[in-house]
PDB file of C-alpha atoms and ligand atoms in Angstrom:
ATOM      1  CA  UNK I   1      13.464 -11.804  43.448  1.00 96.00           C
ATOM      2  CA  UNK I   2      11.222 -14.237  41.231  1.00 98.00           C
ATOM      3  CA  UNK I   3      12.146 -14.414  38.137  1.00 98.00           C
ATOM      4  CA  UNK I   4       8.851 -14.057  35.414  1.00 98.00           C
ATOM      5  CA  UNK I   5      10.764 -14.082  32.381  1.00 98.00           C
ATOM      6  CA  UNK I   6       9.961 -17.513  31.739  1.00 97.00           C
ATOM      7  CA  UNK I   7       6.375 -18.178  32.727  1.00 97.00           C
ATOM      8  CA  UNK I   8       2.853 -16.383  34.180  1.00 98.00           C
ATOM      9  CA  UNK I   9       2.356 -18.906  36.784  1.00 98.00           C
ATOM     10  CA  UNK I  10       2.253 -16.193  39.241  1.00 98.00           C
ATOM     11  CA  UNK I  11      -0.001 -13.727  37.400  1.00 98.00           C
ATOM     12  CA  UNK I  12      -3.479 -12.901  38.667  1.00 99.00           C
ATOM     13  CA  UNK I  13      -5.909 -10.952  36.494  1.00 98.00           C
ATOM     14  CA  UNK I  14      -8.133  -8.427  38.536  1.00 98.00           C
ATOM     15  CA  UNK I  15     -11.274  -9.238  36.665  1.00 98.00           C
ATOM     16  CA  UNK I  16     -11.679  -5.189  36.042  1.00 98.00           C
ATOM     17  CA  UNK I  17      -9.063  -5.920  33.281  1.00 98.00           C
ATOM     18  CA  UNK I  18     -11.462  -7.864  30.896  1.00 98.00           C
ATOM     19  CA  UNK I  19     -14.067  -6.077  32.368  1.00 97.00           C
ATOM     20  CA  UNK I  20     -15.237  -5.216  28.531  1.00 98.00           C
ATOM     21  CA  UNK I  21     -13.999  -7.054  25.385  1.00 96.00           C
ATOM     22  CA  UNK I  22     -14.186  -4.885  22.320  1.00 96.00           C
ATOM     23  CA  UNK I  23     -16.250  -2.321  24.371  1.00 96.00           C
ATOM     24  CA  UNK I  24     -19.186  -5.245  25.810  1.00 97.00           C
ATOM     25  CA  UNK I  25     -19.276  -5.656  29.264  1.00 97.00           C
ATOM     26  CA  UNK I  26     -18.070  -9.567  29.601  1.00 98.00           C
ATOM     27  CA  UNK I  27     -20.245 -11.226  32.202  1.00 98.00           C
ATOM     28  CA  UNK I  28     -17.474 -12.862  34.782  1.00 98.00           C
ATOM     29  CA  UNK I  29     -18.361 -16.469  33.411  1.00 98.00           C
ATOM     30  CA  UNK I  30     -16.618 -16.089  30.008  1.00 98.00           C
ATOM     31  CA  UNK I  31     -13.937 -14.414  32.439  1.00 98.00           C
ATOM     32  CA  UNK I  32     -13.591 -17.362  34.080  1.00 98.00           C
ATOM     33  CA  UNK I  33     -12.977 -19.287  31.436  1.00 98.00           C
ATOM     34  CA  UNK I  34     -10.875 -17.027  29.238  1.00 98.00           C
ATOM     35  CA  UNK I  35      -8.052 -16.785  32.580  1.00 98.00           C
ATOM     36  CA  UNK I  36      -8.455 -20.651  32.885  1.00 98.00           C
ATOM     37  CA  UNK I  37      -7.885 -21.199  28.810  1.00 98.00           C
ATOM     38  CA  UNK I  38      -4.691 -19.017  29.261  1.00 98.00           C
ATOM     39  CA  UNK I  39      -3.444 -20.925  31.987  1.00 98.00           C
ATOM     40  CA  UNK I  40      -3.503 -18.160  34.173  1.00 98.00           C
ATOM     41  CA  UNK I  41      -3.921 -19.483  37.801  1.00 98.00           C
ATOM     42  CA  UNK I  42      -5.427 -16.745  39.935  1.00 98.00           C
ATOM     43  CA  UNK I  43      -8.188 -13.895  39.805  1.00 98.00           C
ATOM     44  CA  UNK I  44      -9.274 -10.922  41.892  1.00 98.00           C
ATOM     45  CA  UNK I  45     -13.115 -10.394  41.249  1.00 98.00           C
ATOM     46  CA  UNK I  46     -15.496  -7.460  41.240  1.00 98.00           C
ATOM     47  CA  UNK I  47     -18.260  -7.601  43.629  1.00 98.00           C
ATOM     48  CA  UNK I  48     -20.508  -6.297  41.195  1.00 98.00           C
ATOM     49  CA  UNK I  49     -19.504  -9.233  38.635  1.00 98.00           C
ATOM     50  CA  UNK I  50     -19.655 -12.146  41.554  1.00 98.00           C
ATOM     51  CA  UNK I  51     -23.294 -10.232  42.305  1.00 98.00           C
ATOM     52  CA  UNK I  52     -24.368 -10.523  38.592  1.00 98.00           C
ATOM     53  CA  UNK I  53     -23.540 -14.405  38.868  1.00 98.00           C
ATOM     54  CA  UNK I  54     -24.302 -15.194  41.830  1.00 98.00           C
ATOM     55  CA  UNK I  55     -22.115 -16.189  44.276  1.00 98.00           C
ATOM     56  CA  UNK I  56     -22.263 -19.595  45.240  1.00 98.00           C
ATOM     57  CA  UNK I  57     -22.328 -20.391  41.140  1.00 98.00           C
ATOM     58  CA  UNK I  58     -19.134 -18.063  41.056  1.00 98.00           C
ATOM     59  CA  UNK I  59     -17.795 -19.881  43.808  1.00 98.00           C
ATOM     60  CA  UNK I  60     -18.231 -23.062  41.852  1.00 98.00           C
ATOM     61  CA  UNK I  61     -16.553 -22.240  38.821  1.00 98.00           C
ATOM     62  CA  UNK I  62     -14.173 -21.136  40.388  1.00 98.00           C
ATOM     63  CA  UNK I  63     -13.191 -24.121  41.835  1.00 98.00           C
ATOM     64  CA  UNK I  64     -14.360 -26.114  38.456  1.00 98.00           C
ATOM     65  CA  UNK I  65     -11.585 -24.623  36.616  1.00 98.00           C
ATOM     66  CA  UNK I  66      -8.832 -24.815  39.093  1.00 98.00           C
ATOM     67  CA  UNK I  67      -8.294 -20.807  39.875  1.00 98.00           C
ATOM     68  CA  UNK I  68      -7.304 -19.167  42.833  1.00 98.00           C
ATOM     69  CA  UNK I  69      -8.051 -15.977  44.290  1.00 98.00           C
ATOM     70  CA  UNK I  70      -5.412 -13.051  44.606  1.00 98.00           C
ATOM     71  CA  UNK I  71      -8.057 -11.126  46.598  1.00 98.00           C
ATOM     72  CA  UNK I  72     -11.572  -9.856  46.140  1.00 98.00           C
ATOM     73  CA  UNK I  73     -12.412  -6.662  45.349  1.00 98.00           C
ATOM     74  CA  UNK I  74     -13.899  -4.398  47.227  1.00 97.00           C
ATOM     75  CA  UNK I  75     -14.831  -3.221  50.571  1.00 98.00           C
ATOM     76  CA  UNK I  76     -14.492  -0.219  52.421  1.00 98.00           C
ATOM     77  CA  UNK I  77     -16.649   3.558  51.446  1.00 98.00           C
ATOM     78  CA  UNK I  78     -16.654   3.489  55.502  1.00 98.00           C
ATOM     79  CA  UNK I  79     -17.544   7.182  55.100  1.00 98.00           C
ATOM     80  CA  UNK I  80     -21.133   8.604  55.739  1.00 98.00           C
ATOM     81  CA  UNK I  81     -23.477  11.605  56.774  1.00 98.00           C
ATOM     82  CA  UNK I  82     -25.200   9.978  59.685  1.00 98.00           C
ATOM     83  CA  UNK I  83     -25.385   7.092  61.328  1.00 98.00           C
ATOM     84  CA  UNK I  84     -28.303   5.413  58.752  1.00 98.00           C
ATOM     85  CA  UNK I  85     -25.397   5.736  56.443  1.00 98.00           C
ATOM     86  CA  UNK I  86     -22.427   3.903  58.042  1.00 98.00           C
ATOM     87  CA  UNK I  87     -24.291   1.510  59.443  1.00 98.00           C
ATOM     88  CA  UNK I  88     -25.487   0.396  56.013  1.00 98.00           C
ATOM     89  CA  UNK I  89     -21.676   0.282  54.787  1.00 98.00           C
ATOM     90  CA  UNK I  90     -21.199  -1.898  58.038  1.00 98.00           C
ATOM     91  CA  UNK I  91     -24.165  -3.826  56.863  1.00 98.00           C
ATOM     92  CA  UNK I  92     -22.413  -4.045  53.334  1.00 98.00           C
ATOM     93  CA  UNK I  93     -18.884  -4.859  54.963  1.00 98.00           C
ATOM     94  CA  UNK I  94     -19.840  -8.045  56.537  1.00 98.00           C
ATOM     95  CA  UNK I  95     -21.703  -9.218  53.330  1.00 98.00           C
ATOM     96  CA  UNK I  96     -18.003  -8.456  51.511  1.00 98.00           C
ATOM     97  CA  UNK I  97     -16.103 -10.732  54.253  1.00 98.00           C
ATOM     98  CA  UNK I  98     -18.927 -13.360  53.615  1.00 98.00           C
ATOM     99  CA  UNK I  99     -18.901 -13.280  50.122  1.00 98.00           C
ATOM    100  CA  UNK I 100     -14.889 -13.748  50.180  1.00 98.00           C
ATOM    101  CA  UNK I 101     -15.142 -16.473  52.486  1.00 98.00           C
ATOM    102  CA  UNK I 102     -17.305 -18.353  50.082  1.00 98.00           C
ATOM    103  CA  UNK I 103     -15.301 -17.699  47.028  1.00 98.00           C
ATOM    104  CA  UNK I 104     -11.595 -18.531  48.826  1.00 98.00           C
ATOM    105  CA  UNK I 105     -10.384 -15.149  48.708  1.00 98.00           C
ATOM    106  CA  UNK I 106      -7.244 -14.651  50.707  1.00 98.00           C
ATOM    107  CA  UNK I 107      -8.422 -10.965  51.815  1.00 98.00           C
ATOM    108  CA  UNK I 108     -10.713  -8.662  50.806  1.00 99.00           C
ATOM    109  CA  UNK I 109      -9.434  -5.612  49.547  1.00 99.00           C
ATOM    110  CA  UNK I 110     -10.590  -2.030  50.883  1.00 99.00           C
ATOM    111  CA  UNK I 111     -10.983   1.220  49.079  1.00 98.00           C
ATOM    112  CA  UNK I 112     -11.892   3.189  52.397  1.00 98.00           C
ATOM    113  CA  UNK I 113     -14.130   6.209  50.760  1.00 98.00           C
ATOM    114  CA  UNK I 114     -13.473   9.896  50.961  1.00 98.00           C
ATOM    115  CA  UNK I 115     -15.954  12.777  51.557  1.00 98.00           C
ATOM    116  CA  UNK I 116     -19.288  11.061  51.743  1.00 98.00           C
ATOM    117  CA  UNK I 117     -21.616  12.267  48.395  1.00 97.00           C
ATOM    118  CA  UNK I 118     -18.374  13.449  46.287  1.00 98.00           C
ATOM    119  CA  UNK I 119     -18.340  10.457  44.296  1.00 97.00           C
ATOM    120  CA  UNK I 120     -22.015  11.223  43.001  1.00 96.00           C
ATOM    121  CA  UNK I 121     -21.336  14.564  42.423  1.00 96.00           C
ATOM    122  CA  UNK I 122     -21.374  16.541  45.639  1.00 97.00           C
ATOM    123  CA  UNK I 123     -19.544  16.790  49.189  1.00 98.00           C
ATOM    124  CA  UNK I 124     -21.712  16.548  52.102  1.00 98.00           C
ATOM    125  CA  UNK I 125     -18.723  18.755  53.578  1.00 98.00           C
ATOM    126  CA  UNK I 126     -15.348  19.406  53.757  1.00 98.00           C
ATOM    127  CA  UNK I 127     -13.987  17.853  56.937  1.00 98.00           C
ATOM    128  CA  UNK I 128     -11.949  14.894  55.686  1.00 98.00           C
ATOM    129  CA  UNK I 129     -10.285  15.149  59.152  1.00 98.00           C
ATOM    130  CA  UNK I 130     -14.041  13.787  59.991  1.00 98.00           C
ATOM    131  CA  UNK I 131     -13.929  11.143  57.208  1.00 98.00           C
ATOM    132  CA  UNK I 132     -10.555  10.191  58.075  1.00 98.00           C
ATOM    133  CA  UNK I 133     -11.591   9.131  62.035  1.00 98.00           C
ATOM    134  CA  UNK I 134     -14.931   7.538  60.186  1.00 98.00           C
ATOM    135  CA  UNK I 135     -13.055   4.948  58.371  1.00 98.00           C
ATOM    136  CA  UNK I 136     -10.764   4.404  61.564  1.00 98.00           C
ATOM    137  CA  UNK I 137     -13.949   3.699  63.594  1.00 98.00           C
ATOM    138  CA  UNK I 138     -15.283   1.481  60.551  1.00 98.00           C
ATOM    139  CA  UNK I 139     -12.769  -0.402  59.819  1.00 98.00           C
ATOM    140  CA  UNK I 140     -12.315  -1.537  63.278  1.00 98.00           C
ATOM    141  CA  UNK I 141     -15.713  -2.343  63.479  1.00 98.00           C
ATOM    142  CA  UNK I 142     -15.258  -4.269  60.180  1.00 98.00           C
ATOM    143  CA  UNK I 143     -11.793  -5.584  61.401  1.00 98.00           C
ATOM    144  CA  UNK I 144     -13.505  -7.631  64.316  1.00 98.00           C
ATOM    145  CA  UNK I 145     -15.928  -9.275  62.102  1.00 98.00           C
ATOM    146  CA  UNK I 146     -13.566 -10.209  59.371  1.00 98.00           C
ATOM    147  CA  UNK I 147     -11.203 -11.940  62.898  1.00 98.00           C
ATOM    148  CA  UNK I 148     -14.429 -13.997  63.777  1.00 97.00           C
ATOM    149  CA  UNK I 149     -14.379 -15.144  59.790  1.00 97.00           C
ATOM    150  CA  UNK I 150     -10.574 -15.248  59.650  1.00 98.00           C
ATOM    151  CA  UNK I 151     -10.596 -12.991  56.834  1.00 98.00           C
ATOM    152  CA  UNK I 152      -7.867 -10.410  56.295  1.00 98.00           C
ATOM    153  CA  UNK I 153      -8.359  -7.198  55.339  1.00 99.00           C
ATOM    154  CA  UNK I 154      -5.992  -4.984  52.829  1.00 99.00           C
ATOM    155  CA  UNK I 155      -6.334  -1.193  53.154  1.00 99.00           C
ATOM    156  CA  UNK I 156      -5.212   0.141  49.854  1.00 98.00           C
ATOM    157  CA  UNK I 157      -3.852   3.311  49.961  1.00 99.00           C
ATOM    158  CA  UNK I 158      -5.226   5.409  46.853  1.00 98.00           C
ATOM    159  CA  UNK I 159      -3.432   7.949  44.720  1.00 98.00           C
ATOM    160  CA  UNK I 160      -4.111  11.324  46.042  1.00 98.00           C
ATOM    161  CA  UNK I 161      -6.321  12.705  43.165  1.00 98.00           C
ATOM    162  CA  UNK I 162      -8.945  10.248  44.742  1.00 98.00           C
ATOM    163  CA  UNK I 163      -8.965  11.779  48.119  1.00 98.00           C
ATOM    164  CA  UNK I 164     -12.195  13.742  47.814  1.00 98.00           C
ATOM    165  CA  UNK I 165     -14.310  10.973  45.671  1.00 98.00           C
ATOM    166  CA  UNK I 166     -12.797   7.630  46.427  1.00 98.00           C
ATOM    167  CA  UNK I 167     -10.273   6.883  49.495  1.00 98.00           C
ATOM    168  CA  UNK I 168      -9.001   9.530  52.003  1.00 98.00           C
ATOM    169  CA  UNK I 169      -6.190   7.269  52.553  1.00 98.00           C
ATOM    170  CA  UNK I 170      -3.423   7.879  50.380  1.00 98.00           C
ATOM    171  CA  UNK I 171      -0.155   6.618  51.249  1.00 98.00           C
ATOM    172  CA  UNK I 172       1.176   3.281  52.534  1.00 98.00           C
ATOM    173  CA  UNK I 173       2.602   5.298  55.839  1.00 98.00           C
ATOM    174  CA  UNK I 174      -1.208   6.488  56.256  1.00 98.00           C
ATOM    175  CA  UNK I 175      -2.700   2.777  55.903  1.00 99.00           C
ATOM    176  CA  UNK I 176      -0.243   1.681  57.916  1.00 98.00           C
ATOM    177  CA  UNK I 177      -0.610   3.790  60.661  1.00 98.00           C
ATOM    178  CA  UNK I 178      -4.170   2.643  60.642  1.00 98.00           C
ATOM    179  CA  UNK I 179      -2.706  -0.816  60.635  1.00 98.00           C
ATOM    180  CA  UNK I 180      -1.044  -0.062  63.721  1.00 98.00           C
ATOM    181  CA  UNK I 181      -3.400   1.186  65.591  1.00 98.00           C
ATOM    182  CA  UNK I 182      -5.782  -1.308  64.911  1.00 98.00           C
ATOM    183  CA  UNK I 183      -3.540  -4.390  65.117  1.00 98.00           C
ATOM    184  CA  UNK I 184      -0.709  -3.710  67.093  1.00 98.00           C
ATOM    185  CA  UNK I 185       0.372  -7.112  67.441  1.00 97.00           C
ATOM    186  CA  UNK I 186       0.698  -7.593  63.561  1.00 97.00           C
ATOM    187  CA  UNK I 187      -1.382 -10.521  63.934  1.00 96.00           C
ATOM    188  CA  UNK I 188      -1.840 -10.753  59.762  1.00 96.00           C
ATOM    189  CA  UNK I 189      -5.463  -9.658  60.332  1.00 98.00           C
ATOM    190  CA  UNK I 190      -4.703  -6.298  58.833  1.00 98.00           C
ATOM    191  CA  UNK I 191      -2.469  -4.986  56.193  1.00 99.00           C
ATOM    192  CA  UNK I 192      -1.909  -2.697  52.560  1.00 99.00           C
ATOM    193  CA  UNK I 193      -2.639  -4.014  49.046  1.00 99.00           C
ATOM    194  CA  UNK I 194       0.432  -2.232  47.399  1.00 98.00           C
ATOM    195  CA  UNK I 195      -0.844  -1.025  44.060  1.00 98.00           C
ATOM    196  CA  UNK I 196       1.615   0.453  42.268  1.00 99.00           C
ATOM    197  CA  UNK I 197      -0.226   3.327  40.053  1.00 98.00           C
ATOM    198  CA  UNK I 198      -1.351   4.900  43.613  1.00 98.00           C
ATOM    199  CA  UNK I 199       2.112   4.531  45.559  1.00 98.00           C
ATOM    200  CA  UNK I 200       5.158   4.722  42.451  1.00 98.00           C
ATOM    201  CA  UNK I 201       5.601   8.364  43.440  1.00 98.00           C
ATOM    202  CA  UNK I 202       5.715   8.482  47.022  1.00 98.00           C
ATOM    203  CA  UNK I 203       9.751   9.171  48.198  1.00 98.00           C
ATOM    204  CA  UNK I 204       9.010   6.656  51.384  1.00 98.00           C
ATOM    205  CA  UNK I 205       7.772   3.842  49.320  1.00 99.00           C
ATOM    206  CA  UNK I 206      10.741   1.822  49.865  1.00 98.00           C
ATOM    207  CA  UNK I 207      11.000   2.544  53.633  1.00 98.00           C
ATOM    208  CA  UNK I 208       7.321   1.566  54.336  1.00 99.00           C
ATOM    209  CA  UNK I 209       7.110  -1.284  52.810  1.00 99.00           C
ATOM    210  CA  UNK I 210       9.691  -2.288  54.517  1.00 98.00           C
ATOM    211  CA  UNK I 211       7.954  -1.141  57.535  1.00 98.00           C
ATOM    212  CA  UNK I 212       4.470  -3.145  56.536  1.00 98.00           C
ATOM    213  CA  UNK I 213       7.309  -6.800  56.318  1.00 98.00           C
ATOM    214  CA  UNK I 214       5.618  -9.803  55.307  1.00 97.00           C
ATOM    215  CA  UNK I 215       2.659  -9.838  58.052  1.00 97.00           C
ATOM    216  CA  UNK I 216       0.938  -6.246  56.015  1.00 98.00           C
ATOM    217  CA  UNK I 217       1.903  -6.765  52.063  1.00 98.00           C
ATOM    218  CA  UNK I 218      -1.413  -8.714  51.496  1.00 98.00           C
ATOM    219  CA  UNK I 219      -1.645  -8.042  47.823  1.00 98.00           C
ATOM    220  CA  UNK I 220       0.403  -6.620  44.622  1.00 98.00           C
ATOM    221  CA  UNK I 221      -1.130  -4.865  41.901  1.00 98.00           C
ATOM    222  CA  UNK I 222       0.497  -3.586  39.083  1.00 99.00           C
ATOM    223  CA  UNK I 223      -0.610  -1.488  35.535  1.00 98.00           C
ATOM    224  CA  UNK I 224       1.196   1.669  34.672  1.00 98.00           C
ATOM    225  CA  UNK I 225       1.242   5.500  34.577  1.00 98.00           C
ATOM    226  CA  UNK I 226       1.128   6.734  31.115  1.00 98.00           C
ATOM    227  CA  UNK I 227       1.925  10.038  30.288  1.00 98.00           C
ATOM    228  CA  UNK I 228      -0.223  12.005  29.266  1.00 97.00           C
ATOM    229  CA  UNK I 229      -3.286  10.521  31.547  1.00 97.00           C
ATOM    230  CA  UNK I 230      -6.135  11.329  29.672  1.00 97.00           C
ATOM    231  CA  UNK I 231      -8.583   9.872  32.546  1.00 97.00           C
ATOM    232  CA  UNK I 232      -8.278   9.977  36.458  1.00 95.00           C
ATOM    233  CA  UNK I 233     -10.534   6.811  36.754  1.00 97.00           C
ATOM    234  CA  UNK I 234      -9.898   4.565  33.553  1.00 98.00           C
ATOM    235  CA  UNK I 235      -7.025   5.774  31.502  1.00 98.00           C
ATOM    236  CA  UNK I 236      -4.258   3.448  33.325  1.00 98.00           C
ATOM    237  CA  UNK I 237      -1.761   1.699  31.312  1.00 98.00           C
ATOM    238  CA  UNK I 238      -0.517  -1.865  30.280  1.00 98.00           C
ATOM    239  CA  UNK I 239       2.722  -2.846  32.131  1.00 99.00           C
ATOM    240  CA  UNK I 240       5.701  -1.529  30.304  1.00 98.00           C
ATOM    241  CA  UNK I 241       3.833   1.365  28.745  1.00 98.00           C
ATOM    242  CA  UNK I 242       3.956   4.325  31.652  1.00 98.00           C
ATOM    243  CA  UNK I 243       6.679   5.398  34.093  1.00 98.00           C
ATOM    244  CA  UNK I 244       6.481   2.923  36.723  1.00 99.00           C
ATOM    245  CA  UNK I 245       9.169   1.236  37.512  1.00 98.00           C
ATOM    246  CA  UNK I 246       7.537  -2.193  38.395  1.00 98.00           C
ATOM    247  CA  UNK I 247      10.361  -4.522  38.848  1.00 98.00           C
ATOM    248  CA  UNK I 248      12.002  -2.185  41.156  1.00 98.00           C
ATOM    249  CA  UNK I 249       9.124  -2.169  43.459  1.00 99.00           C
ATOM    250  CA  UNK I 250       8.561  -5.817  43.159  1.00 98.00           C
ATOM    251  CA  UNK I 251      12.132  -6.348  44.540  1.00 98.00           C
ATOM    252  CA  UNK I 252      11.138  -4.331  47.919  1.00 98.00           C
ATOM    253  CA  UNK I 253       7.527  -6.547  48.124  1.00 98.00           C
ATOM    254  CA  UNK I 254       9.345  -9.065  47.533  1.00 98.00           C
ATOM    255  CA  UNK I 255      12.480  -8.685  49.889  1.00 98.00           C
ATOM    256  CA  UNK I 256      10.160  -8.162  52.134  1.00 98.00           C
ATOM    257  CA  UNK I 257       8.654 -11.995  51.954  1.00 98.00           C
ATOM    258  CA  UNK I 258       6.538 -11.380  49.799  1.00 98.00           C
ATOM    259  CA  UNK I 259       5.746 -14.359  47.732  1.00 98.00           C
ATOM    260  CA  UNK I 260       2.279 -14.084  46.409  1.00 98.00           C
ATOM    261  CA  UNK I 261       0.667 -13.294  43.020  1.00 98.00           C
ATOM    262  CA  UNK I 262       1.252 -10.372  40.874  1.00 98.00           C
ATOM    263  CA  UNK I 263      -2.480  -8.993  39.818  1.00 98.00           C
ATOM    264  CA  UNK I 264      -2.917  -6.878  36.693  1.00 99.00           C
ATOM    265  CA  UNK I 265      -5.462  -4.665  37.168  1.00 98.00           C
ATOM    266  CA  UNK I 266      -6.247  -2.610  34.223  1.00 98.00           C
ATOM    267  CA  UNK I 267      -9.223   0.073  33.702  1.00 98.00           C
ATOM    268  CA  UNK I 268      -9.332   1.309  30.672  1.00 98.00           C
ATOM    269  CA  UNK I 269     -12.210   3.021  28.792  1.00 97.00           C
ATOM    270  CA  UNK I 270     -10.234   4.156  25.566  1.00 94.00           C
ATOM    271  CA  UNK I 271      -7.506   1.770  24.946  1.00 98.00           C
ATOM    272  CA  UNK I 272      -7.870  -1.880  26.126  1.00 98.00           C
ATOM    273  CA  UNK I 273     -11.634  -2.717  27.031  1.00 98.00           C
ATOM    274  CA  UNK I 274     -11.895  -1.569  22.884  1.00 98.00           C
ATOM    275  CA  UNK I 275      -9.792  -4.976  22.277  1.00 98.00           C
ATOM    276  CA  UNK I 276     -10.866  -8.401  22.305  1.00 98.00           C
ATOM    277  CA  UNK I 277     -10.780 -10.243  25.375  1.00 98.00           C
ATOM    278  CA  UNK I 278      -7.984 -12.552  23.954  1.00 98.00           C
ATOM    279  CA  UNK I 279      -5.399  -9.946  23.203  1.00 98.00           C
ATOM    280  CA  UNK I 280      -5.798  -8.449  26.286  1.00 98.00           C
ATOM    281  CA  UNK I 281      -5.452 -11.747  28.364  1.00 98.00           C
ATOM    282  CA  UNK I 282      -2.007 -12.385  25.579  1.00 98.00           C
ATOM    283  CA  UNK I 283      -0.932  -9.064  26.374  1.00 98.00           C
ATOM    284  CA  UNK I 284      -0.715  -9.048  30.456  1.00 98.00           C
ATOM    285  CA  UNK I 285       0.774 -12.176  30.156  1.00 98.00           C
ATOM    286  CA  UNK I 286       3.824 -10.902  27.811  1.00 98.00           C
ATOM    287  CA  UNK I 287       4.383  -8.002  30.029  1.00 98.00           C
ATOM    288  CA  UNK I 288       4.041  -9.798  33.217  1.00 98.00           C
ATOM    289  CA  UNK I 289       7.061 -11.522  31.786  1.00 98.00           C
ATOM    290  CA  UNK I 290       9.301  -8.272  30.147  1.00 98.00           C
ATOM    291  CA  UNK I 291       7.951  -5.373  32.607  1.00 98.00           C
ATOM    292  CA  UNK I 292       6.606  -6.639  36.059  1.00 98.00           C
TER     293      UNK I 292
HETATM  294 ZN1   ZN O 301      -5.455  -1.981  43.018  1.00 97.33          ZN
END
């Protein structure tokens, strides 16, 4: 396993992180350049930031500064009442796999959706057997575009509390089963982001990431589970403050092959988007050393 203790060359910031600095929404520009001015090497952006810049200026700064990308956030919400509605997140899914072509992501990241409508407030219905063959059928729809841009594509499993609102794929064994059946020949076109605040408390977490090997682990997030959670969405914790144990699950990614980047990814309404921009940046990059 790699050791961290002395440096943060292989931390990536998810750009949700410093999404707000003392409670301002911080356009991804000053993002940019805050990662770059603590030598931090890689970032996984927002669509909604990279929309708000623009890409091909995103792209460009990017590059300016030297950064990589750790993946690009997100794709997926394959789930829809009729057909008006799945072909627009089709429609949306190719724009994602262009938009991480132009920025030099290594894979775009997919939050798959759960029962269409729940996340504004109401189910359509309760069939998430029906939402569950919808993002099959989407994401192989999506999977042969993304082979034509040679763009891979990581399924994250979600925590279960998301199920209804967010992703109706909730452990590693589910997203690799869709893995599986979709690329059988484990050609690297498919695979999981393993985040570990959805997937610390599954009992076959070791065993399937085995099972996903080098070919599937496409990306690593970490933050942690604090107890109590206050918030289901944006209450999760700064490495080394929650439950998880992080190192040990870094030692399975990473017997596994893994070799990648290590992306903090940190939403959090009443603790660290309050702070300036600065501390938070300081702080992932202490605990990336001591807890990750
Ligand atoms: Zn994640």
């Amino acid at each position: 396993m790699r050791d961290f203790s002395t440096d943060h060359r292989w931390l990536s910031i998810n750009t949700a992180t410093v999404r707000f600095s003392r409670s301002q929404a911080l356009p991804l520009n000053a993002i940019l350049e805050a990662c770059a001015a603590h030598e931090i090497r890689a970032i996984s952006p927002w669509r909604d930031q990279v929309a708000a810049m623009g890409v091909t200026p995103a792209a460009r700064q990017i590059r300016a500064l030297g950064l990589e990308l750790s993946g690009y956030c997100r794709g997926g919400m394959f789930t829809a009442t009729d057909t008006a509605g799945l072909r627009a997140a089709d429609d949306d899914n190719r724009r994602a796999v262009d938009e991480a072509h132009e920025l030099g992501a290594p894979c775009v990241v997919l939050v798959v959706g759960g029962l269409p409508g729940a996340l504004a407030g109401k189910a359509a219905h309760k069939d998430i057997g029906l939402s569950r063959q919808q993002v099959t059928d989407g994401l192989g729809r999506m999977l042969d575009y993304a082979r034509s841009a040679n763009m891979p594509l990581a399924i994250e499993p979600l925590h279960p509390m998301y199920a209804a609102d967010r992703a109706c794929v909730n452990t590693m064994e589910h997203a690799l089963d869709l893995c599986d059946a979709l690329d059988p020949e484990r050609t690297g076109a498919l695979g999981v982001a393993c985040d570990v605040y959805h997937v610390w408390w599954d009992p076959k977490l070791e065993a399937q990431i085995r099972r996903a090997g080098r070919e599937r682990l496409l990306a690593f997030h970490v933050c942690d589970w604090l107890t109590p959670t206050r918030d289901l969405l944006n209450d999760r914790g700064m490495m080394g403050d929650g439950v998880i144990d992080i190192p040990r699950i870094r030692s399975w990614v990473e017997a596994q092959g893994f070799a990648g980047y290590s992306e903090a990814e940190i939403f959090s309404s009443e603790n660290w988007w309050k702070r300036d921009t600065d501390e938070i940046l300081d702080t992932c990059i202490a605990r990336h050393r001591s807890a990750v």
